[in-house]
PDB file of C-alpha atoms in Angstrom:
ATOM      1  CA  MET O   1     -15.225  -4.706  -5.506  1.00  0.00           C
ATOM      2  CA  GLU O   2     -17.780  -6.712  -7.417  1.00  0.00           C
ATOM      3  CA  VAL O   3     -20.926  -5.261  -8.824  1.00  0.00           C
ATOM      4  CA  THR O   4     -23.995  -6.773  -6.911  1.00  0.00           C
ATOM      5  CA  LEU O   5     -26.848  -8.212  -8.855  1.00  0.00           C
ATOM      6  CA  LEU O   6     -29.147  -5.401  -7.432  1.00  0.00           C
ATOM      7  CA  GLU O   7     -26.773  -2.729  -8.778  1.00  0.00           C
ATOM      8  CA  LEU O   8     -27.058  -4.377 -12.234  1.00  0.00           C
ATOM      9  CA  LEU O   9     -30.631  -3.100 -12.376  1.00  0.00           C
ATOM     10  CA  ARG O  10     -29.317   0.423 -12.243  1.00  0.00           C
ATOM     11  CA  CYS O  11     -27.285   2.504 -14.643  1.00  0.00           C
ATOM     12  CA  ARG O  12     -24.346   2.942 -12.222  1.00  0.00           C
ATOM     13  CA  GLY O  13     -23.870  -0.741 -11.693  1.00  0.00           C
ATOM     14  CA  VAL O  14     -24.115  -1.622 -15.562  1.00  0.00           C
ATOM     15  CA  SER O  15     -21.652   1.216 -16.505  1.00  0.00           C
ATOM     16  CA  ARG O  16     -19.181   0.161 -13.775  1.00  0.00           C
ATOM     17  CA  LEU O  17     -19.386  -3.500 -15.136  1.00  0.00           C
ATOM     18  CA  ILE O  18     -18.927  -2.187 -18.647  1.00  0.00           C
ATOM     19  CA  ALA O  19     -15.956   0.193 -17.856  1.00  0.00           C
ATOM     20  CA  ARG O  20     -14.148  -2.525 -15.868  1.00  0.00           C
ATOM     21  CA  ASP O  21     -14.467  -4.735 -18.866  1.00  0.00           C
ATOM     22  CA  GLU O  22     -16.284  -7.338 -16.943  1.00  0.00           C
ATOM     23  CA  LEU O  23     -19.360  -7.790 -19.120  1.00  0.00           C
ATOM     24  CA  ASP O  24     -17.955 -10.642 -21.264  1.00  0.00           C
ATOM     25  CA  ASP O  25     -16.540 -12.612 -18.509  1.00  0.00           C
ATOM     26  CA  ALA O  26     -19.450 -12.147 -16.157  1.00  0.00           C
ATOM     27  CA  PRO O  27     -21.654 -15.309 -15.210  1.00  0.00           C
ATOM     28  CA  LEU O  28     -24.777 -15.781 -17.232  1.00  0.00           C
ATOM     29  CA  LEU O  29     -27.207 -14.108 -14.936  1.00  0.00           C
ATOM     30  CA  ARG O  30     -25.066 -10.973 -14.616  1.00  0.00           C
ATOM     31  CA  ARG O  31     -24.689 -10.849 -18.365  1.00  0.00           C
ATOM     32  CA  VAL O  32     -28.458 -11.147 -18.983  1.00  0.00           C
ATOM     33  CA  LEU O  33     -29.376  -8.463 -16.552  1.00  0.00           C
ATOM     34  CA  ALA O  34     -26.681  -6.138 -17.862  1.00  0.00           C
ATOM     35  CA  THR O  35     -27.757  -6.812 -21.557  1.00  0.00           C
ATOM     36  CA  LEU O  36     -31.552  -6.370 -20.678  1.00  0.00           C
ATOM     37  CA  HIS O  37     -30.654  -3.102 -18.998  1.00  0.00           C
ATOM     38  CA  LEU O  38     -28.637  -1.886 -22.107  1.00  0.00           C
ATOM     39  CA  LEU O  39     -31.651  -2.754 -24.297  1.00  0.00           C
ATOM     40  CA  ILE O  40     -33.923  -0.408 -22.480  1.00  0.00           C
ATOM     41  CA  CYS O  41     -31.309   2.321 -21.548  1.00  0.00           C
ATOM     42  CA  ARG O  42     -30.040   4.654 -24.298  1.00  0.00           C
ATOM     43  CA  HIS O  43     -27.832   6.432 -21.942  1.00  0.00           C
ATOM     44  CA  CYS O  44     -25.889   3.285 -20.832  1.00  0.00           C
ATOM     45  CA  ARG O  45     -25.717   2.290 -24.602  1.00  0.00           C
ATOM     46  CA  PHE O  46     -24.293   5.728 -25.409  1.00  0.00           C
ATOM     47  CA  TYR O  47     -21.670   5.331 -22.603  1.00  0.00           C
ATOM     48  CA  LEU O  48     -20.760   1.877 -23.859  1.00  0.00           C
ATOM     49  CA  ARG O  49     -20.437   3.244 -27.465  1.00  0.00           C
ATOM     50  CA  GLN O  50     -18.192   6.137 -26.068  1.00  0.00           C
ATOM     51  CA  LEU O  51     -15.776   3.649 -24.520  1.00  0.00           C
ATOM     52  CA  TRP O  52     -15.732   1.954 -27.988  1.00  0.00           C
ATOM     53  CA  ILE O  53     -14.987   5.207 -29.748  1.00  0.00           C
ATOM     54  CA  LEU O  54     -12.459   6.136 -27.205  1.00  0.00           C
ATOM     55  CA  LYS O  55     -10.563   2.809 -27.909  1.00  0.00           C
ATOM     56  CA  ARG O  56     -10.767   3.440 -31.619  1.00  0.00           C
ATOM     57  CA  ALA O  57      -9.370   7.115 -31.317  1.00  0.00           C
ATOM     58  CA  ALA O  58      -6.459   5.807 -29.048  1.00  0.00           C
ATOM     59  CA  ARG O  59      -5.526   3.373 -31.598  1.00  0.00           C
ATOM     60  CA  ILE O  60      -5.468   5.956 -34.452  1.00  0.00           C
ATOM     61  CA  TRP O  61      -3.519   8.254 -32.176  1.00  0.00           C
ATOM     62  CA  SER O  62      -1.109   5.518 -31.421  1.00  0.00           C
ATOM     63  CA  ASP O  63      -0.486   4.950 -35.192  1.00  0.00           C
ATOM     64  CA  GLY O  64       1.777   8.277 -35.190  1.00  0.00           C
ATOM     65  CA  LEU O  65       3.939   7.126 -32.216  1.00  0.00           C
ATOM     66  CA  LEU O  66       6.276   5.333 -34.441  1.00  0.00           C
ATOM     67  CA  LYS O  67       6.886   8.174 -36.774  1.00  0.00           C
ATOM     68  CA  GLY O  68      10.597   8.893 -37.128  1.00  0.00           C
ATOM     69  CA  PHE O  69      11.588   5.521 -35.586  1.00  0.00           C
ATOM     70  CA  ASP O  70      14.234   3.891 -37.702  1.00  0.00           C
ATOM     71  CA  LEU O  71      14.541   0.188 -36.831  1.00  0.00           C
ATOM     72  CA  ALA O  72      17.891  -0.358 -38.698  1.00  0.00           C
ATOM     73  CA  ALA O  73      19.446   2.685 -37.120  1.00  0.00           C
ATOM     74  CA  PHE O  74      18.082   1.393 -33.677  1.00  0.00           C
ATOM     75  CA  GLU O  75      19.552  -1.956 -34.075  1.00  0.00           C
ATOM     76  CA  LYS O  76      22.911  -0.579 -35.077  1.00  0.00           C
ATOM     77  CA  ASN O  77      23.010   1.664 -31.902  1.00  0.00           C
ATOM     78  CA  LEU O  78      22.067  -1.241 -29.673  1.00  0.00           C
ATOM     79  CA  ALA O  79      24.606  -3.461 -31.064  1.00  0.00           C
ATOM     80  CA  LYS O  80      27.067  -0.650 -30.418  1.00  0.00           C
ATOM     81  CA  LYS O  81      25.968  -0.318 -26.771  1.00  0.00           C
ATOM     82  CA  LEU O  82      25.981  -4.023 -26.077  1.00  0.00           C
ATOM     83  CA  ARG O  83      29.525  -4.299 -27.592  1.00  0.00           C
ATOM     84  CA  SER O  84      30.770  -1.349 -25.339  1.00  0.00           C
ATOM     85  CA  ARG O  85      29.224  -2.979 -22.246  1.00  0.00           C
ATOM     86  CA  LYS O  86      31.128  -6.342 -22.862  1.00  0.00           C
ATOM     87  CA  THR O  87      34.414  -4.482 -23.176  1.00  0.00           C
TER      88      THR O  87
ATOM     89  CA  MET H   1      19.081 -20.249 -21.107  1.00  0.00           C
ATOM     90  CA  PRO H   2      22.323 -19.855 -23.156  1.00  0.00           C
ATOM     91  CA  GLU H   3      23.568 -16.563 -24.433  1.00  0.00           C
ATOM     92  CA  PHE H   4      21.872 -15.133 -27.585  1.00  0.00           C
ATOM     93  CA  SER H   5      23.630 -15.156 -30.959  1.00  0.00           C
ATOM     94  CA  PRO H   6      23.944 -12.004 -32.867  1.00  0.00           C
ATOM     95  CA  GLU H   7      21.276 -13.417 -35.234  1.00  0.00           C
ATOM     96  CA  GLU H   8      18.874 -14.169 -32.382  1.00  0.00           C
ATOM     97  CA  ILE H   9      19.424 -10.693 -30.983  1.00  0.00           C
ATOM     98  CA  SER H  10      18.770  -9.196 -34.422  1.00  0.00           C
ATOM     99  CA  ARG H  11      15.517 -11.201 -34.623  1.00  0.00           C
ATOM    100  CA  LEU H  12      14.520 -10.332 -31.147  1.00  0.00           C
ATOM    101  CA  VAL H  13      14.898  -6.748 -31.957  1.00  0.00           C
ATOM    102  CA  SER H  14      13.202  -6.746 -35.134  1.00  0.00           C
ATOM    103  CA  ASP H  15      10.173  -8.659 -33.562  1.00  0.00           C
ATOM    104  CA  HIS H  16       9.643  -6.463 -30.521  1.00  0.00           C
ATOM    105  CA  ALA H  17      11.316  -3.078 -30.818  1.00  0.00           C
ATOM    106  CA  GLY H  18       8.364  -1.514 -32.738  1.00  0.00           C
ATOM    107  CA  ASP H  19       5.774  -2.683 -30.040  1.00  0.00           C
ATOM    108  CA  LEU H  20       8.041  -1.643 -27.240  1.00  0.00           C
ATOM    109  CA  MET H  21       8.765   1.703 -28.769  1.00  0.00           C
ATOM    110  CA  ARG H  22       4.960   2.271 -29.156  1.00  0.00           C
ATOM    111  CA  CYS H  23       4.374   1.328 -25.637  1.00  0.00           C
ATOM    112  CA  ALA H  24       7.056   3.524 -24.241  1.00  0.00           C
ATOM    113  CA  ARG H  25       5.727   6.499 -26.248  1.00  0.00           C
ATOM    114  CA  GLY H  26       2.245   5.558 -25.183  1.00  0.00           C
ATOM    115  CA  MET H  27       3.330   5.941 -21.693  1.00  0.00           C
ATOM    116  CA  GLY H  28       4.351   9.446 -22.361  1.00  0.00           C
ATOM    117  CA  LEU H  29       8.072   9.336 -23.087  1.00  0.00           C
ATOM    118  CA  SER H  30       9.433  11.554 -25.712  1.00  0.00           C
ATOM    119  CA  HIS H  31      10.737   9.823 -28.815  1.00  0.00           C
ATOM    120  CA  ALA H  32      14.447  10.144 -27.724  1.00  0.00           C
ATOM    121  CA  ASP H  33      13.673   8.886 -24.062  1.00  0.00           C
ATOM    122  CA  ALA H  34      11.659   6.072 -25.441  1.00  0.00           C
ATOM    123  CA  GLU H  35      14.592   4.894 -27.741  1.00  0.00           C
ATOM    124  CA  GLU H  36      16.772   5.161 -24.673  1.00  0.00           C
ATOM    125  CA  VAL H  37      14.462   3.181 -22.423  1.00  0.00           C
ATOM    126  CA  VAL H  38      13.622   0.490 -25.189  1.00  0.00           C
ATOM    127  CA  SER H  39      17.455   0.105 -25.703  1.00  0.00           C
ATOM    128  CA  ALA H  40      18.007  -0.305 -21.944  1.00  0.00           C
ATOM    129  CA  SER H  41      15.210  -2.887 -21.735  1.00  0.00           C
ATOM    130  CA  PHE H  42      16.784  -5.011 -24.499  1.00  0.00           C
ATOM    131  CA  ALA H  43      20.321  -4.751 -22.764  1.00  0.00           C
ATOM    132  CA  ALA H  44      18.653  -5.590 -19.349  1.00  0.00           C
ATOM    133  CA  PHE H  45      16.645  -8.523 -20.991  1.00  0.00           C
ATOM    134  CA  LEU H  46      20.031  -9.988 -22.435  1.00  0.00           C
ATOM    135  CA  GLU H  47      21.674  -9.764 -19.144  1.00  0.00           C
ATOM    136  CA  ALA H  48      18.696 -11.197 -17.235  1.00  0.00           C
ATOM    137  CA  SER H  49      17.911 -13.895 -19.863  1.00  0.00           C
ATOM    138  CA  ARG H  50      19.376 -16.600 -17.614  1.00  0.00           C
ATOM    139  CA  ARG H  51      16.521 -15.720 -15.198  1.00  0.00           C
ATOM    140  CA  PHE H  52      13.929 -16.016 -17.855  1.00  0.00           C
ATOM    141  CA  GLU H  53      12.175 -19.317 -16.993  1.00  0.00           C
ATOM    142  CA  GLY H  54       9.684 -19.258 -19.819  1.00  0.00           C
ATOM    143  CA  ARG H  55       6.748 -18.806 -17.442  1.00  0.00           C
ATOM    144  CA  SER H  56       5.611 -15.886 -19.522  1.00  0.00           C
ATOM    145  CA  SER H  57       6.421 -15.129 -23.173  1.00  0.00           C
ATOM    146  CA  ILE H  58       9.565 -13.239 -24.044  1.00  0.00           C
ATOM    147  CA  LYS H  59       7.208 -10.310 -25.148  1.00  0.00           C
ATOM    148  CA  THR H  60       5.709 -10.355 -21.743  1.00  0.00           C
ATOM    149  CA  PHE H  61       9.024 -10.422 -20.012  1.00  0.00           C
ATOM    150  CA  LEU H  62      10.359  -7.591 -22.226  1.00  0.00           C
ATOM    151  CA  PHE H  63       7.409  -5.454 -21.566  1.00  0.00           C
ATOM    152  CA  GLY H  64       7.734  -5.956 -17.817  1.00  0.00           C
ATOM    153  CA  ILE H  65      11.319  -4.698 -17.918  1.00  0.00           C
ATOM    154  CA  LEU H  66      10.185  -1.779 -20.229  1.00  0.00           C
ATOM    155  CA  TYR H  67       7.406  -0.817 -17.848  1.00  0.00           C
ATOM    156  CA  ASN H  68       9.693  -0.626 -14.765  1.00  0.00           C
ATOM    157  CA  LYS H  69      12.331   1.419 -16.766  1.00  0.00           C
ATOM    158  CA  ALA H  70       9.818   3.803 -18.271  1.00  0.00           C
ATOM    159  CA  LEU H  71       8.516   4.456 -14.557  1.00  0.00           C
ATOM    160  CA  GLU H  72      12.152   5.135 -13.472  1.00  0.00           C
ATOM    161  CA  HIS H  73      12.683   7.349 -16.349  1.00  0.00           C
ATOM    162  CA  GLY H  74       9.278   9.103 -16.139  1.00  0.00           C
ATOM    163  CA  ARG H  75       8.425  11.849 -13.757  1.00  0.00           C
ATOM    164  CA  HIS H  76       5.383  10.125 -12.388  1.00  0.00           C
ATOM    165  CA  GLY H  77       5.397   7.801  -9.315  1.00  0.00           C
ATOM    166  CA  ALA H  78       4.159   4.371  -9.745  1.00  0.00           C
ATOM    167  CA  ARG H  79       1.903   4.529  -6.656  1.00  0.00           C
ATOM    168  CA  GLU H  80      -1.846   4.443  -7.339  1.00  0.00           C
ATOM    169  CA  LEU H  81      -4.026   6.294  -4.808  1.00  0.00           C
ATOM    170  CA  ALA H  82      -6.568   4.292  -2.919  1.00  0.00           C
ATOM    171  CA  THR H  83      -9.262   6.745  -3.981  1.00  0.00           C
ATOM    172  CA  ASP H  84      -9.008   8.488  -7.288  1.00  0.00           C
ATOM    173  CA  PRO H  85     -10.570  11.776  -8.087  1.00  0.00           C
ATOM    174  CA  SER H  86     -12.202  10.029 -11.073  1.00  0.00           C
ATOM    175  CA  ASP H  87     -14.174   7.713  -8.622  1.00  0.00           C
ATOM    176  CA  GLN H  88     -15.994  10.738  -7.332  1.00  0.00           C
ATOM    177  CA  ILE H  89     -16.623  12.197 -10.550  1.00  0.00           C
ATOM    178  CA  PHE H  90     -18.052   8.972 -11.943  1.00  0.00           C
ATOM    179  CA  GLU H  91     -20.425   8.711  -8.811  1.00  0.00           C
ATOM    180  CA  LYS H  92     -21.618  12.254  -9.258  1.00  0.00           C
ATOM    181  CA  ARG H  93     -23.008  11.332 -12.667  1.00  0.00           C
ATOM    182  CA  PHE H  94     -25.752   9.375 -10.860  1.00  0.00           C
ATOM    183  CA  ASP H  95     -28.735  10.076  -8.734  1.00  0.00           C
ATOM    184  CA  ARG H  96     -29.209   8.491  -5.425  1.00  0.00           C
ATOM    185  CA  GLY H  97     -31.244   5.647  -7.116  1.00  0.00           C
ATOM    186  CA  GLY H  98     -28.143   4.874  -9.205  1.00  0.00           C
ATOM    187  CA  HIS H  99     -29.490   6.122 -12.425  1.00  0.00           C
ATOM    188  CA  TRP H 100     -27.868   8.790 -14.706  1.00  0.00           C
ATOM    189  CA  SER H 101     -28.379  12.346 -13.488  1.00  0.00           C
ATOM    190  CA  ARG H 102     -26.022  13.713 -15.865  1.00  0.00           C
ATOM    191  CA  PRO H 103     -25.977  11.234 -18.863  1.00  0.00           C
ATOM    192  CA  PRO H 104     -22.951  11.033 -20.922  1.00  0.00           C
ATOM    193  CA  GLN H 105     -22.594  13.665 -23.570  1.00  0.00           C
ATOM    194  CA  GLY H 106     -20.178  14.217 -26.559  1.00  0.00           C
ATOM    195  CA  PRO H 107     -18.852  12.213 -29.450  1.00  0.00           C
ATOM    196  CA  ALA H 108     -20.767   9.065 -30.445  1.00  0.00           C
ATOM    197  CA  GLU H 109     -20.268   8.755 -34.249  1.00  0.00           C
ATOM    198  CA  GLN H 110     -17.713   6.855 -36.149  1.00  0.00           C
ATOM    199  CA  ALA H 111     -16.923  10.078 -38.054  1.00  0.00           C
ATOM    200  CA  ASP H 112     -15.963  11.731 -34.801  1.00  0.00           C
ATOM    201  CA  ILE H 113     -13.045   9.340 -34.076  1.00  0.00           C
ATOM    202  CA  SER H 114     -10.250  11.142 -36.162  1.00  0.00           C
ATOM    203  CA  GLU H 115     -11.064  14.448 -34.447  1.00  0.00           C
ATOM    204  CA  LEU H 116     -10.974  12.663 -31.004  1.00  0.00           C
ATOM    205  CA  ALA H 117      -7.554  11.108 -31.893  1.00  0.00           C
ATOM    206  CA  GLU H 118      -6.229  14.748 -32.086  1.00  0.00           C
ATOM    207  CA  LEU H 119      -7.635  15.638 -28.637  1.00  0.00           C
ATOM    208  CA  ILE H 120      -6.679  12.335 -26.879  1.00  0.00           C
ATOM    209  CA  ASP H 121      -3.029  13.239 -26.361  1.00  0.00           C
ATOM    210  CA  SER H 122      -3.470  16.002 -23.595  1.00  0.00           C
ATOM    211  CA  CYS H 123      -6.125  13.799 -21.833  1.00  0.00           C
ATOM    212  CA  LEU H 124      -3.574  10.864 -21.744  1.00  0.00           C
ATOM    213  CA  GLU H 125      -0.915  13.190 -20.526  1.00  0.00           C
ATOM    214  CA  ALA H 126      -3.175  13.733 -17.362  1.00  0.00           C
ATOM    215  CA  LEU H 127      -3.474  10.128 -16.466  1.00  0.00           C
ATOM    216  CA  PRO H 128      -1.287   8.669 -13.671  1.00  0.00           C
ATOM    217  CA  ALA H 129       1.373   6.294 -15.007  1.00  0.00           C
ATOM    218  CA  GLN H 130      -0.093   2.920 -14.100  1.00  0.00           C
ATOM    219  CA  GLN H 131      -3.575   3.932 -15.483  1.00  0.00           C
ATOM    220  CA  ARG H 132      -2.032   5.006 -18.697  1.00  0.00           C
ATOM    221  CA  ALA H 133      -0.029   1.824 -18.924  1.00  0.00           C
ATOM    222  CA  VAL H 134      -3.048  -0.314 -18.444  1.00  0.00           C
ATOM    223  CA  PHE H 135      -5.125   1.607 -20.756  1.00  0.00           C
ATOM    224  CA  HIS H 136      -2.282   1.442 -23.490  1.00  0.00           C
ATOM    225  CA  LEU H 137      -1.642  -2.205 -22.971  1.00  0.00           C
ATOM    226  CA  LYS H 138      -5.193  -3.121 -23.096  1.00  0.00           C
ATOM    227  CA  GLU H 139      -6.755  -0.889 -25.631  1.00  0.00           C
ATOM    228  CA  VAL H 140      -3.884  -0.028 -28.051  1.00  0.00           C
ATOM    229  CA  ASP H 141      -1.561  -2.971 -27.682  1.00  0.00           C
ATOM    230  CA  ARG H 142      -4.383  -5.565 -27.247  1.00  0.00           C
ATOM    231  CA  GLN H 143      -2.506  -7.512 -24.647  1.00  0.00           C
ATOM    232  CA  SER H 144      -4.555 -10.001 -22.566  1.00  0.00           C
ATOM    233  CA  SER H 145      -5.463  -9.171 -18.926  1.00  0.00           C
ATOM    234  CA  ALA H 146      -3.225 -12.117 -17.868  1.00  0.00           C
ATOM    235  CA  ASN H 147      -0.155 -10.615 -19.716  1.00  0.00           C
ATOM    236  CA  ILE H 148      -0.850  -6.996 -18.374  1.00  0.00           C
ATOM    237  CA  ARG H 149      -1.002  -8.517 -14.711  1.00  0.00           C
ATOM    238  CA  ASN H 150       2.266 -10.094 -15.337  1.00  0.00           C
ATOM    239  CA  ILE H 151       3.912  -7.054 -17.031  1.00  0.00           C
ATOM    240  CA  LEU H 152       2.634  -4.652 -14.123  1.00  0.00           C
ATOM    241  CA  GLY H 153       2.857  -7.210 -11.344  1.00  0.00           C
ATOM    242  CA  ILE H 154      -0.619  -6.582 -10.125  1.00  0.00           C
ATOM    243  CA  ALA H 155      -3.651  -8.582  -9.223  1.00  0.00           C
ATOM    244  CA  ASP H 156      -6.864  -8.780 -11.350  1.00  0.00           C
ATOM    245  CA  THR H 157      -9.030  -6.600  -9.079  1.00  0.00           C
ATOM    246  CA  HIS H 158      -6.449  -3.849  -9.202  1.00  0.00           C
ATOM    247  CA  LEU H 159      -6.160  -4.090 -12.931  1.00  0.00           C
ATOM    248  CA  ARG H 160      -9.853  -3.762 -13.433  1.00  0.00           C
ATOM    249  CA  VAL H 161      -9.796  -0.741 -11.043  1.00  0.00           C
ATOM    250  CA  LEU H 162      -7.105   0.873 -13.081  1.00  0.00           C
ATOM    251  CA  PHE H 163      -8.742   0.249 -16.264  1.00  0.00           C
ATOM    252  CA  PHE H 164     -11.964   1.648 -14.956  1.00  0.00           C
ATOM    253  CA  ARG H 165     -10.438   4.797 -13.834  1.00  0.00           C
ATOM    254  CA  ALA H 166      -8.330   5.263 -17.045  1.00  0.00           C
ATOM    255  CA  ARG H 167     -11.389   5.042 -19.273  1.00  0.00           C
ATOM    256  CA  ASN H 168     -13.518   7.250 -17.027  1.00  0.00           C
ATOM    257  CA  ARG H 169     -10.900  10.005 -16.878  1.00  0.00           C
ATOM    258  CA  LEU H 170     -10.408   9.826 -20.567  1.00  0.00           C
ATOM    259  CA  ARG H 171     -14.054   9.913 -21.229  1.00  0.00           C
ATOM    260  CA  GLU H 172     -14.638  12.807 -19.024  1.00  0.00           C
ATOM    261  CA  CYS H 173     -11.659  14.576 -20.388  1.00  0.00           C
ATOM    262  CA  LEU H 174     -12.871  14.197 -24.053  1.00  0.00           C
ATOM    263  CA  GLU H 175     -16.504  14.902 -23.119  1.00  0.00           C
ATOM    264  CA  ALA H 176     -15.274  18.301 -21.752  1.00  0.00           C
ATOM    265  CA  LYS H 177     -13.134  19.039 -24.806  1.00  0.00           C
ATOM    266  CA  TRP H 178     -15.954  18.204 -27.338  1.00  0.00           C
ATOM    267  CA  LYS H 179     -17.758  21.405 -27.399  1.00  0.00           C
TER     268      LYS H 179
END
């Protein structure tokens, strides 16, 4: 459901627009209203900043996900599996 | 599309195995399960390559296969509820006029990020599978919304709702842990 213009005068509407990642793609008037709101509302700026921090933290966390992954060994096992499927 | 030569398969694996592995792990699979699912995804891709019509990139096609295999493998169901508990939690942060009644608290500094990265694992664990996949593909893997819609087979509105819910759940979870 789209955030209405009236809602963009309020914190709930602005934070919803931000969290849905609609700010950059929004039509000009919506972008202006949301940006003006962000200029005067420190809580919404804080919310926006936290979502950015969340993204950075997730990226750092994801760096550890490939620990122990051996591409050469994986490729070798996959080739073996593919060969056994063919026979 | 003709069958892939061993050299092409090798290039395909080198180009995409790392990203697929990260995504499978990001969706909550153990290292061993993720390797199995990525391996099965390549095998399925090679079998289905005749159906690949080039309407999406090879990467998107591979991620689509991986996503479905990861859902089959995982213990979570794919179905997203019409209402999510996080919707109500979000609403309760505001007064009747739509302004913050309980403004966001918690981490806000660059210096907090490493510490948060250690807390995020358990918060991600609590996310429903689709929300987790959307969050990972968009924020970690930096895929475009169009690609994510293709991978998950969902409409734009649904994607935005899932992303909104995932971010709010994670933000609330980290705020609660940040004390």
